[in-house]
Amino acid sequence: MSSGQPTLSAFAGVDIPNYDVITNCMHCALCLPTCPTYVLTGLEKSSPRGRIRLIKAVADGDLPITDGFIREMNFCLDCQACETACPAGVKYGSLVEAARAQIYQGRRERWLSSTIKRTALNWAFRNQERLKSIARFLRFYERSGLKGFLLRTGLLKFVSRRLHDIQPLTPAISKRFSSDSLAEVIHPVGDVHYRVGFLTGCIMDVAFSEVNLDTVRLLLHHGCEVVIPRDQACCGSLQAHNGDMIAARQMARHNIQLFDRGDFDYIVMNSAGCGAFMKEYGHQFADDPELRPRAERISEKVRDITEFLMETGFRPRRTASEKSVAPSGRSFDGKRVTYHDACHLVHTQKISQQPRQLLKMIPGIDLVELPESTWCCGSAGIYNIVHFADAMKLLDRKIENIKKIQPDIIVTGNPGCLVQIQHGLQKEGLAIDLQHTATFLWRACEDPQAA
């Protein structure tokens, strides 16, 4: 909290929105056309500028924390597109997340929203073994035919329309979790160029296990010794974005202590939200003199998989001037490929060119730019669950842009985007292959012997 914080503020305790950041906003309105919720509603209060004014009113003591204030803070996607557009460099994301922390601390949210957040984010995600147990139950639910039966008969809609609507937004559980498939230390076939720590993640581990395996295969292909520390915790991003900073910092503290023991050159991940938050570990413990140096050391080593590969000079076994058939026999010749920018890659981590540069290395593909590739698809963590109707409007816009270019393959780097966009493709009956960036890159250069 800065010294300029008003004394009559309705904010209290820890994680108070920084008043200096609030007053940095020039109210220029350049953020408005980049804000999905403003474009959806046309309302000033639903824009970044409007929300900053609301936060300032509470900070100045002119407005209590009302239901309307809570709705607007939670209506925000936290996509941070406004930060990319802002000429003053206002860290809007830090303001809305601090405001949510104030709401969470005061237990001011409505029952349904509060229950989802406190149960799903705090209880289920706080312990990876607990999450894996829940995932096993969900896997049985999917594969027993019960899920299909409930959807076909409409019984689930009878029980709860909300549960029926969000069913397609729950990712399929992997046959085997990546943390159970991978050794703690994996050596490349040849020389070791880098010692890399790998975050298996929470959802990535139980629902995108194959993406994790493909990421590790890419790292091994690149000459990395891959270390997967046991007893990893969720990175804390979902909790932080939804106001539970206490849980977020507990998880972060655990991961800092775990990964700091590894003496890694880099710490690599394949989920945009995880990477964005782990790069903020240093900031989260800025007031902790004991933990801060270790947190900063971890943050400095964190890289998204595409960022790491470009930074360290990755090259596939074949170049664009060579044949367009992978060693496995998979052909990419003439495939129209497009890339969707995950918000927490492009806006938060400023990673935009690296994925495209990697895709351009793959021979035979026709890389086509997706219109409005940086526009949020509507996933935004659990946004598509708690704000289903608005998330579907954003998804419709994304799908319409996809239709304009008719790609064969869509590539993206975040699990939430994969689930959300896949739902949109299925609704429209579009037979378009959707892949994580790591999976696409590995399939393009895989060697069956290395796999």
GROMACS .gro file of C-alpha atoms in nm:
model
  451
    1MET     CA    1   0.000   0.000   0.000
    2SER     CA    2   0.140   0.338  -0.098
    3SER     CA    3   0.164   0.636   0.133
    4GLY     CA    4  -0.098   0.807  -0.083
    5GLN     CA    5  -0.373   0.565   0.023
    6PRO     CA    6  -0.675   0.763   0.156
    7THR     CA    7  -0.758   0.712   0.523
    8LEU     CA    8  -1.134   0.681   0.462
    9SER     CA    9  -1.099   0.385   0.225
   10ALA     CA   10  -1.351   0.103   0.249
   11PHE     CA   11  -1.062  -0.132   0.169
   12ALA     CA   12  -0.892  -0.290   0.469
   13GLY     CA   13  -0.647  -0.560   0.567
   14VAL     CA   14  -0.397  -0.694   0.314
   15ASP     CA   15  -0.398  -0.686  -0.067
   16ILE     CA   16  -0.539  -0.336  -0.097
   17PRO     CA   17  -0.545  -0.190  -0.452
   18ASN     CA   18  -0.237   0.029  -0.494
   19TYR     CA   19  -0.346   0.392  -0.504
   20ASP     CA   20  -0.049   0.498  -0.713
   21VAL     CA   21  -0.154   0.251  -0.983
   22ILE     CA   22  -0.512   0.378  -0.962
   23THR     CA   23  -0.404   0.738  -1.020
   24ASN     CA   24  -0.178   0.642  -1.312
   25CYS     CA   25  -0.488   0.597  -1.527
   26MET     CA   26  -0.526   0.897  -1.760
   27HIS     CA   27  -0.889   0.809  -1.855
   28CYS     CA   28  -0.787   0.829  -2.222
   29ALA     CA   29  -1.031   0.551  -2.329
   30LEU     CA   30  -0.780   0.368  -2.549
   31CYS     CA   31  -0.855   0.055  -2.347
   32LEU     CA   32  -1.229   0.058  -2.418
   33PRO     CA   33  -1.234  -0.105  -2.765
   34THR     CA   34  -0.996  -0.377  -2.643
   35CYS     CA   35  -1.217  -0.476  -2.349
   36PRO     CA   36  -1.451  -0.770  -2.422
   37THR     CA   37  -1.700  -0.684  -2.146
   38TYR     CA   38  -1.723  -0.322  -2.256
   39VAL     CA   39  -1.782  -0.432  -2.616
   40LEU     CA   40  -2.049  -0.677  -2.495
   41THR     CA   41  -2.239  -0.421  -2.288
   42GLY     CA   42  -2.139  -0.074  -2.408
   43LEU     CA   43  -2.139   0.030  -2.041
   44GLU     CA   44  -1.866   0.250  -1.900
   45LYS     CA   45  -1.874   0.068  -1.566
   46SER     CA   46  -1.789  -0.255  -1.750
   47SER     CA   47  -1.471  -0.109  -1.900
   48PRO     CA   48  -1.122  -0.099  -1.745
   49ARG     CA   49  -1.150   0.278  -1.707
   50GLY     CA   50  -1.489   0.246  -1.542
   51ARG     CA   51  -1.370  -0.025  -1.303
   52ILE     CA   52  -1.068   0.183  -1.205
   53ARG     CA   53  -1.304   0.469  -1.123
   54LEU     CA   54  -1.512   0.232  -0.909
   55ILE     CA   55  -1.202   0.109  -0.728
   56LYS     CA   56  -1.092   0.469  -0.672
   57ALA     CA   57  -1.435   0.562  -0.534
   58VAL     CA   58  -1.409   0.279  -0.280
   59ALA     CA   59  -1.049   0.373  -0.199
   60ASP     CA   60  -1.152   0.737  -0.147
   61GLY     CA   61  -1.434   0.638   0.086
   62ASP     CA   62  -1.699   0.768  -0.156
   63LEU     CA   63  -1.846   0.423  -0.222
   64PRO     CA   64  -1.886   0.114  -0.002
   65ILE     CA   65  -1.823  -0.232  -0.141
   66THR     CA   66  -2.171  -0.284  -0.285
   67ASP     CA   67  -2.326  -0.571  -0.480
   68GLY     CA   68  -2.282  -0.363  -0.794
   69PHE     CA   69  -1.913  -0.315  -0.724
   70ILE     CA   70  -1.872  -0.690  -0.667
   71ARG     CA   71  -2.055  -0.772  -0.991
   72GLU     CA   72  -1.829  -0.547  -1.196
   73MET     CA   73  -1.506  -0.679  -1.043
   74ASN     CA   74  -1.616  -1.036  -1.112
   75PHE     CA   75  -1.760  -0.954  -1.456
   76CYS     CA   76  -1.409  -0.863  -1.569
   77LEU     CA   77  -1.234  -1.146  -1.757
   78ASP     CA   78  -0.892  -1.032  -1.628
   79CYS     CA   79  -0.767  -1.091  -1.983
   80GLN     CA   80  -0.545  -0.781  -1.948
   81ALA     CA   81  -0.591  -0.676  -2.309
   82CYS     CA   82  -0.629  -0.326  -2.168
   83GLU     CA   83  -0.273  -0.341  -2.036
   84THR     CA   84  -0.144  -0.407  -2.387
   85ALA     CA   85  -0.335  -0.103  -2.515
   86CYS     CA   86  -0.259   0.132  -2.223
   87PRO     CA   87  -0.009   0.409  -2.312
   88ALA     CA   88   0.052   0.483  -1.942
   89GLY     CA   89   0.135   0.122  -1.857
   90VAL     CA   90  -0.134   0.093  -1.589
   91LYS     CA   91  -0.120  -0.251  -1.427
   92TYR     CA   92  -0.495  -0.295  -1.432
   93GLY     CA   93  -0.477  -0.667  -1.354
   94SER     CA   94  -0.317  -0.599  -1.017
   95LEU     CA   95  -0.601  -0.360  -0.928
   96VAL     CA   96  -0.890  -0.591  -1.014
   97GLU     CA   97  -0.722  -0.887  -0.845
   98ALA     CA   98  -0.665  -0.681  -0.528
   99ALA     CA   99  -1.028  -0.570  -0.539
  100ARG     CA  100  -1.134  -0.934  -0.566
  101ALA     CA  101  -0.912  -1.017  -0.271
  102GLN     CA  102  -1.096  -0.753  -0.069
  103ILE     CA  103  -1.429  -0.906  -0.172
  104TYR     CA  104  -1.308  -1.257  -0.087
  105GLN     CA  105  -1.170  -1.153   0.252
  106GLY     CA  106  -1.501  -0.995   0.346
  107ARG     CA  107  -1.705  -1.296   0.224
  108ARG     CA  108  -1.928  -1.054   0.037
  109GLU     CA  109  -2.008  -1.264  -0.271
  110ARG     CA  110  -2.336  -1.435  -0.342
  111TRP     CA  111  -2.372  -1.794  -0.226
  112LEU     CA  112  -2.335  -1.976  -0.562
  113SER     CA  113  -2.029  -1.788  -0.680
  114SER     CA  114  -1.867  -1.809  -0.338
  115THR     CA  115  -1.936  -2.182  -0.306
  116ILE     CA  116  -1.787  -2.261  -0.649
  117LYS     CA  117  -1.473  -2.066  -0.572
  118ARG     CA  118  -1.420  -2.188  -0.218
  119THR     CA  119  -1.497  -2.551  -0.296
  120ALA     CA  120  -1.339  -2.594  -0.638
  121LEU     CA  121  -1.043  -2.359  -0.607
  122ASN     CA  122  -0.959  -2.386  -0.239
  123TRP     CA  123  -1.051  -2.741  -0.146
  124ALA     CA  124  -1.011  -2.941  -0.468
  125PHE     CA  125  -0.707  -2.767  -0.615
  126ARG     CA  126  -0.517  -2.716  -0.293
  127ASN     CA  127  -0.396  -3.076  -0.282
  128GLN     CA  128  -0.289  -3.252  -0.603
  129GLU     CA  129  -0.360  -3.599  -0.470
  130ARG     CA  130  -0.711  -3.487  -0.375
  131LEU     CA  131  -0.759  -3.344  -0.724
  132LYS     CA  132  -0.641  -3.671  -0.877
  133SER     CA  133  -0.895  -3.862  -0.667
  134ILE     CA  134  -1.171  -3.632  -0.792
  135ALA     CA  135  -1.042  -3.678  -1.148
  136ARG     CA  136  -1.059  -4.056  -1.114
  137PHE     CA  137  -1.422  -4.030  -1.011
  138LEU     CA  138  -1.493  -3.800  -1.308
  139ARG     CA  139  -1.316  -4.043  -1.540
  140PHE     CA  140  -1.546  -4.320  -1.419
  141TYR     CA  141  -1.845  -4.087  -1.466
  142GLU     CA  142  -1.739  -4.020  -1.826
  143ARG     CA  143  -1.649  -4.375  -1.927
  144SER     CA  144  -1.929  -4.559  -1.751
  145GLY     CA  145  -2.177  -4.397  -1.990
  146LEU     CA  146  -2.349  -4.210  -1.707
  147LYS     CA  147  -2.248  -3.871  -1.842
  148GLY     CA  148  -2.383  -3.950  -2.190
  149PHE     CA  149  -2.703  -4.095  -2.045
  150LEU     CA  150  -2.775  -3.785  -1.836
  151LEU     CA  151  -2.714  -3.557  -2.134
  152ARG     CA  152  -2.918  -3.764  -2.381
  153THR     CA  153  -3.218  -3.802  -2.153
  154GLY     CA  154  -3.216  -3.443  -2.031
  155LEU     CA  155  -3.213  -3.558  -1.669
  156LEU     CA  156  -2.921  -3.335  -1.587
  157LYS     CA  157  -3.105  -3.034  -1.726
  158PHE     CA  158  -3.400  -3.128  -1.505
  159VAL     CA  159  -3.173  -3.134  -1.200
  160SER     CA  160  -2.986  -2.815  -1.290
  161ARG     CA  161  -2.982  -2.615  -1.613
  162ARG     CA  162  -2.649  -2.464  -1.512
  163LEU     CA  163  -2.485  -2.804  -1.465
  164HIS     CA  164  -2.625  -2.918  -1.801
  165ASP     CA  165  -2.487  -2.611  -1.979
  166ILE     CA  166  -2.138  -2.633  -1.836
  167GLN     CA  167  -2.094  -3.009  -1.896
  168PRO     CA  168  -1.911  -2.956  -2.230
  169LEU     CA  169  -1.673  -2.717  -2.055
  170THR     CA  170  -1.533  -2.987  -1.830
  171PRO     CA  171  -1.229  -3.141  -2.001
  172ALA     CA  172  -1.208  -3.516  -2.053
  173ILE     CA  173  -0.993  -3.683  -1.791
  174SER     CA  174  -0.675  -3.848  -1.919
  175LYS     CA  175  -0.639  -4.226  -1.913
  176ARG     CA  176  -0.326  -4.188  -1.703
  177PHE     CA  177  -0.201  -3.876  -1.527
  178SER     CA  178   0.131  -3.736  -1.646
  179SER     CA  179   0.271  -3.723  -1.291
  180ASP     CA  180   0.219  -4.100  -1.273
  181SER     CA  181   0.376  -4.158  -1.616
  182LEU     CA  182   0.694  -3.954  -1.589
  183ALA     CA  183   1.005  -4.030  -1.386
  184GLU     CA  184   1.136  -3.764  -1.153
  185VAL     CA  185   1.452  -3.719  -1.362
  186ILE     CA  186   1.461  -3.790  -1.737
  187HIS     CA  187   1.782  -3.770  -1.939
  188PRO     CA  188   1.810  -3.693  -2.311
  189VAL     CA  189   1.969  -3.941  -2.549
  190GLY     CA  190   2.268  -3.717  -2.621
  191ASP     CA  191   2.450  -3.442  -2.437
  192VAL     CA  192   2.275  -3.237  -2.171
  193HIS     CA  193   2.258  -2.868  -2.264
  194TYR     CA  194   2.012  -2.749  -1.999
  195ARG     CA  195   1.878  -2.870  -1.666
  196VAL     CA  196   1.508  -2.790  -1.672
  197GLY     CA  197   1.243  -2.813  -1.402
  198PHE     CA  198   0.897  -2.891  -1.536
  199LEU     CA  199   0.566  -2.795  -1.374
  200THR     CA  200   0.308  -3.066  -1.447
  201GLY     CA  201   0.027  -2.837  -1.326
  202CYS     CA  202  -0.311  -2.937  -1.189
  203ILE     CA  203  -0.554  -2.951  -1.484
  204MET     CA  204  -0.267  -3.020  -1.724
  205ASP     CA  205  -0.172  -3.325  -1.518
  206VAL     CA  206  -0.516  -3.486  -1.497
  207ALA     CA  207  -0.684  -3.372  -1.821
  208PHE     CA  208  -0.401  -3.288  -2.063
  209SER     CA  209  -0.154  -3.557  -1.970
  210GLU     CA  210  -0.050  -3.616  -2.332
  211VAL     CA  211   0.036  -3.247  -2.374
  212ASN     CA  212   0.265  -3.274  -2.073
  213LEU     CA  213   0.428  -3.583  -2.224
  214ASP     CA  214   0.474  -3.405  -2.557
  215THR     CA  215   0.628  -3.107  -2.378
  216VAL     CA  216   0.879  -3.333  -2.205
  217ARG     CA  217   0.955  -3.505  -2.537
  218LEU     CA  218   1.029  -3.166  -2.694
  219LEU     CA  219   1.260  -3.077  -2.406
  220LEU     CA  220   1.446  -3.406  -2.438
  221HIS     CA  221   1.471  -3.355  -2.815
  222HIS     CA  222   1.628  -3.016  -2.735
  223GLY     CA  223   1.897  -3.170  -2.514
  224CYS     CA  224   1.740  -3.099  -2.176
  225GLU     CA  225   1.767  -3.300  -1.860
  226VAL     CA  226   1.408  -3.278  -1.736
  227VAL     CA  227   1.339  -3.283  -1.363
  228ILE     CA  228   0.980  -3.318  -1.239
  229PRO     CA  229   0.984  -3.247  -0.865
  230ARG     CA  230   0.747  -3.467  -0.670
  231ASP     CA  231   0.478  -3.318  -0.445
  232GLN     CA  232   0.418  -3.015  -0.668
  233ALA     CA  233   0.131  -2.787  -0.576
  234CYS     CA  234  -0.104  -2.594  -0.802
  235CYS     CA  235   0.078  -2.275  -0.904
  236GLY     CA  236  -0.188  -2.061  -0.729
  237SER     CA  237  -0.305  -1.864  -1.033
  238LEU     CA  238  -0.670  -1.970  -1.021
  239GLN     CA  239  -0.689  -1.879  -0.654
  240ALA     CA  240  -0.519  -1.542  -0.706
  241HIS     CA  241  -0.741  -1.446  -0.999
  242ASN     CA  242  -1.047  -1.519  -0.788
  243GLY     CA  243  -0.940  -1.334  -0.474
  244ASP     CA  244  -0.805  -1.606  -0.246
  245MET     CA  245  -0.456  -1.466  -0.204
  246ILE     CA  246  -0.392  -1.657   0.116
  247ALA     CA  247  -0.431  -1.994  -0.060
  248ALA     CA  248  -0.245  -1.864  -0.368
  249ARG     CA  249   0.058  -1.762  -0.161
  250GLN     CA  250   0.057  -2.087   0.034
  251MET     CA  251   0.076  -2.280  -0.292
  252ALA     CA  252   0.337  -2.043  -0.429
  253ARG     CA  253   0.549  -2.075  -0.115
  254HIS     CA  254   0.540  -2.455  -0.145
  255ASN     CA  255   0.649  -2.446  -0.511
  256ILE     CA  256   0.923  -2.191  -0.444
  257GLN     CA  257   1.076  -2.412  -0.176
  258LEU     CA  258   1.039  -2.719  -0.398
  259PHE     CA  259   1.181  -2.578  -0.722
  260ASP     CA  260   1.454  -2.372  -0.558
  261ARG     CA  261   1.624  -2.692  -0.443
  262GLY     CA  262   1.666  -2.811  -0.801
  263ASP     CA  263   1.943  -2.580  -0.926
  264PHE     CA  264   1.763  -2.545  -1.259
  265ASP     CA  265   1.873  -2.339  -1.557
  266TYR     CA  266   1.506  -2.289  -1.646
  267ILE     CA  267   1.163  -2.381  -1.516
  268VAL     CA  268   0.935  -2.461  -1.808
  269MET     CA  269   0.557  -2.483  -1.829
  270ASN     CA  270   0.291  -2.519  -2.095
  271SER     CA  271  -0.005  -2.340  -1.938
  272ALA     CA  272  -0.035  -1.965  -1.994
  273GLY     CA  273  -0.195  -1.890  -1.658
  274CYS     CA  274   0.062  -2.092  -1.463
  275GLY     CA  275   0.354  -1.921  -1.631
  276ALA     CA  276   0.206  -1.576  -1.583
  277PHE     CA  277   0.153  -1.624  -1.210
  278MET     CA  278   0.485  -1.798  -1.140
  279LYS     CA  279   0.661  -1.505  -1.304
  280GLU     CA  280   0.488  -1.294  -1.037
  281TYR     CA  281   0.614  -1.499  -0.742
  282GLY     CA  282   0.881  -1.239  -0.670
  283HIS     CA  283   0.620  -0.965  -0.657
  284GLN     CA  284   0.389  -1.173  -0.437
  285PHE     CA  285   0.660  -1.200  -0.170
  286ALA     CA  286   0.807  -0.853  -0.210
  287ASP     CA  287   0.744  -0.780   0.160
  288ASP     CA  288   0.893  -1.108   0.283
  289PRO     CA  289   1.270  -1.050   0.330
  290GLU     CA  290   1.337  -1.421   0.382
  291LEU     CA  291   1.143  -1.562   0.088
  292ARG     CA  292   1.172  -1.275  -0.159
  293PRO     CA  293   1.520  -1.365  -0.298
  294ARG     CA  294   1.414  -1.725  -0.358
  295ALA     CA  295   1.082  -1.618  -0.511
  296GLU     CA  296   1.258  -1.376  -0.745
  297ARG     CA  297   1.508  -1.644  -0.841
  298ILE     CA  298   1.225  -1.879  -0.937
  299SER     CA  299   1.037  -1.610  -1.132
  300GLU     CA  300   1.348  -1.523  -1.332
  301LYS     CA  301   1.384  -1.885  -1.444
  302VAL     CA  302   1.022  -1.940  -1.550
  303ARG     CA  303   0.959  -1.975  -1.924
  304ASP     CA  304   0.665  -2.082  -2.136
  305ILE     CA  305   0.765  -2.376  -2.355
  306THR     CA  306   0.758  -2.163  -2.673
  307GLU     CA  307   0.954  -1.884  -2.505
  308PHE     CA  308   1.217  -2.132  -2.385
  309LEU     CA  309   1.256  -2.303  -2.722
  310MET     CA  310   1.306  -1.976  -2.909
  311GLU     CA  311   1.536  -1.831  -2.644
  312THR     CA  312   1.764  -2.134  -2.655
  313GLY     CA  313   1.781  -2.177  -3.033
  314PHE     CA  314   1.545  -2.471  -3.089
  315ARG     CA  315   1.535  -2.623  -3.435
  316PRO     CA  316   1.325  -2.917  -3.552
  317ARG     CA  317   1.514  -3.203  -3.712
  318ARG     CA  318   1.391  -3.077  -4.046
  319THR     CA  319   1.367  -2.723  -4.174
  320ALA     CA  320   1.112  -2.556  -4.399
  321SER     CA  321   1.338  -2.619  -4.699
  322GLU     CA  322   1.327  -2.993  -4.643
  323LYS     CA  323   1.054  -3.252  -4.684
  324SER     CA  324   0.720  -3.191  -4.520
  325VAL     CA  325   0.677  -3.542  -4.382
  326ALA     CA  326   0.778  -3.611  -4.023
  327PRO     CA  327   0.993  -3.917  -3.943
  328SER     CA  328   0.674  -4.083  -3.816
  329GLY     CA  329   0.521  -4.046  -4.163
  330ARG     CA  330   0.281  -3.770  -4.062
  331SER     CA  331   0.244  -3.515  -4.342
  332PHE     CA  332   0.181  -3.144  -4.294
  333ASP     CA  333   0.206  -3.049  -4.659
  334GLY     CA  334  -0.050  -2.781  -4.746
  335LYS     CA  335  -0.216  -2.779  -4.403
  336ARG     CA  336  -0.369  -2.442  -4.315
  337VAL     CA  337  -0.261  -2.371  -3.957
  338THR     CA  338  -0.364  -2.077  -3.741
  339TYR     CA  339  -0.268  -1.965  -3.393
  340HIS     CA  340  -0.495  -1.834  -3.116
  341ASP     CA  341  -0.322  -1.611  -2.860
  342ALA     CA  342  -0.402  -1.711  -2.503
  343CYS     CA  343  -0.457  -1.393  -2.300
  344HIS     CA  344  -0.205  -1.477  -2.029
  345LEU     CA  345   0.058  -1.540  -2.293
  346VAL     CA  346   0.009  -1.240  -2.520
  347HIS     CA  347  -0.107  -0.975  -2.273
  348THR     CA  348   0.043  -1.083  -1.941
  349GLN     CA  349   0.370  -1.246  -2.051
  350LYS     CA  350   0.402  -1.055  -2.381
  351ILE     CA  351   0.461  -1.381  -2.569
  352SER     CA  352   0.329  -1.345  -2.921
  353GLN     CA  353   0.600  -1.390  -3.182
  354GLN     CA  354   0.770  -1.696  -3.033
  355PRO     CA  355   0.487  -1.944  -3.108
  356ARG     CA  356   0.453  -1.808  -3.460
  357GLN     CA  357   0.827  -1.826  -3.521
  358LEU     CA  358   0.827  -2.189  -3.413
  359LEU     CA  359   0.531  -2.273  -3.636
  360LYS     CA  360   0.705  -2.111  -3.933
  361MET     CA  361   0.989  -2.361  -3.890
  362ILE     CA  362   0.758  -2.651  -3.971
  363PRO     CA  363   0.785  -2.742  -4.339
  364GLY     CA  364   0.481  -2.765  -4.558
  365ILE     CA  365   0.228  -2.575  -4.350
  366ASP     CA  366   0.043  -2.264  -4.458
  367LEU     CA  367   0.042  -2.042  -4.149
  368VAL     CA  368  -0.263  -1.815  -4.164
  369GLU     CA  369  -0.323  -1.532  -3.918
  370LEU     CA  370  -0.646  -1.562  -3.720
  371PRO     CA  371  -0.853  -1.240  -3.724
  372GLU     CA  372  -0.868  -1.096  -3.372
  373SER     CA  373  -0.630  -1.367  -3.253
  374THR     CA  374  -0.571  -1.178  -2.927
  375TRP     CA  375  -0.944  -1.142  -2.847
  376CYS     CA  376  -1.039  -1.351  -2.543
  377CYS     CA  377  -1.223  -1.675  -2.625
  378GLY     CA  378  -1.425  -1.646  -2.302
  379SER     CA  379  -1.262  -1.922  -2.099
  380ALA     CA  380  -1.070  -1.702  -1.853
  381GLY     CA  381  -1.015  -1.956  -1.576
  382ILE     CA  382  -1.361  -2.036  -1.436
  383TYR     CA  383  -1.528  -1.738  -1.606
  384ASN     CA  384  -1.710  -1.961  -1.855
  385ILE     CA  385  -1.866  -2.146  -1.562
  386VAL     CA  386  -1.975  -1.852  -1.346
  387HIS     CA  387  -2.056  -1.622  -1.642
  388PHE     CA  388  -2.169  -1.884  -1.891
  389ALA     CA  389  -2.391  -1.670  -2.118
  390ASP     CA  390  -2.134  -1.393  -2.162
  391ALA     CA  391  -1.855  -1.645  -2.217
  392MET     CA  392  -2.058  -1.807  -2.494
  393LYS     CA  393  -2.100  -1.470  -2.669
  394LEU     CA  394  -1.724  -1.426  -2.668
  395LEU     CA  395  -1.681  -1.782  -2.793
  396ASP     CA  396  -1.925  -1.717  -3.080
  397ARG     CA  397  -1.711  -1.422  -3.190
  398LYS     CA  398  -1.400  -1.640  -3.182
  399ILE     CA  399  -1.566  -1.916  -3.385
  400GLU     CA  400  -1.690  -1.669  -3.647
  401ASN     CA  401  -1.332  -1.550  -3.696
  402ILE     CA  402  -1.216  -1.909  -3.730
  403LYS     CA  403  -1.479  -1.971  -3.998
  404LYS     CA  404  -1.344  -1.679  -4.200
  405ILE     CA  405  -1.010  -1.850  -4.262
  406GLN     CA  406  -1.120  -2.217  -4.258
  407PRO     CA  407  -0.803  -2.366  -4.107
  408ASP     CA  408  -0.723  -2.737  -4.090
  409ILE     CA  409  -0.551  -2.698  -3.754
  410ILE     CA  410  -0.580  -2.445  -3.471
  411VAL     CA  411  -0.289  -2.419  -3.229
  412THR     CA  412  -0.293  -2.253  -2.887
  413GLY     CA  413  -0.100  -2.266  -2.560
  414ASN     CA  414  -0.351  -2.281  -2.275
  415PRO     CA  415  -0.580  -2.557  -2.146
  416GLY     CA  416  -0.880  -2.329  -2.086
  417CYS     CA  417  -0.865  -2.205  -2.444
  418LEU     CA  418  -0.846  -2.562  -2.572
  419VAL     CA  419  -1.161  -2.663  -2.383
  420GLN     CA  420  -1.354  -2.347  -2.471
  421ILE     CA  421  -1.269  -2.342  -2.842
  422GLN     CA  422  -1.329  -2.717  -2.875
  423HIS     CA  423  -1.679  -2.661  -2.736
  424GLY     CA  424  -1.738  -2.391  -2.996
  425LEU     CA  425  -1.616  -2.610  -3.280
  426GLN     CA  426  -1.839  -2.897  -3.172
  427LYS     CA  427  -2.144  -2.670  -3.142
  428GLU     CA  428  -2.091  -2.554  -3.499
  429GLY     CA  429  -2.008  -2.899  -3.634
  430LEU     CA  430  -1.665  -2.785  -3.751
  431ALA     CA  431  -1.417  -3.069  -3.814
  432ILE     CA  432  -1.108  -2.865  -3.733
  433ASP     CA  433  -0.815  -3.017  -3.546
  434LEU     CA  434  -0.734  -2.825  -3.226
  435GLN     CA  435  -0.392  -2.882  -3.069
  436HIS     CA  436  -0.172  -2.746  -2.795
  437THR     CA  437   0.140  -2.580  -2.936
  438ALA     CA  438   0.369  -2.834  -2.770
  439THR     CA  439   0.176  -3.125  -2.919
  440PHE     CA  440   0.178  -2.976  -3.268
  441LEU     CA  441   0.552  -2.908  -3.253
  442TRP     CA  442   0.630  -3.255  -3.127
  443ARG     CA  443   0.414  -3.422  -3.392
  444ALA     CA  444   0.593  -3.217  -3.656
  445CYS     CA  445   0.941  -3.330  -3.557
  446GLU     CA  446   0.888  -3.650  -3.363
  447ASP     CA  447   1.119  -3.943  -3.404
  448PRO     CA  448   0.942  -4.272  -3.323
  449GLN     CA  449   1.258  -4.401  -3.152
  450ALA     CA  450   1.279  -4.088  -2.935
  451ALA     CA  451   0.910  -4.109  -2.843
   0.00000   0.00000   0.00000
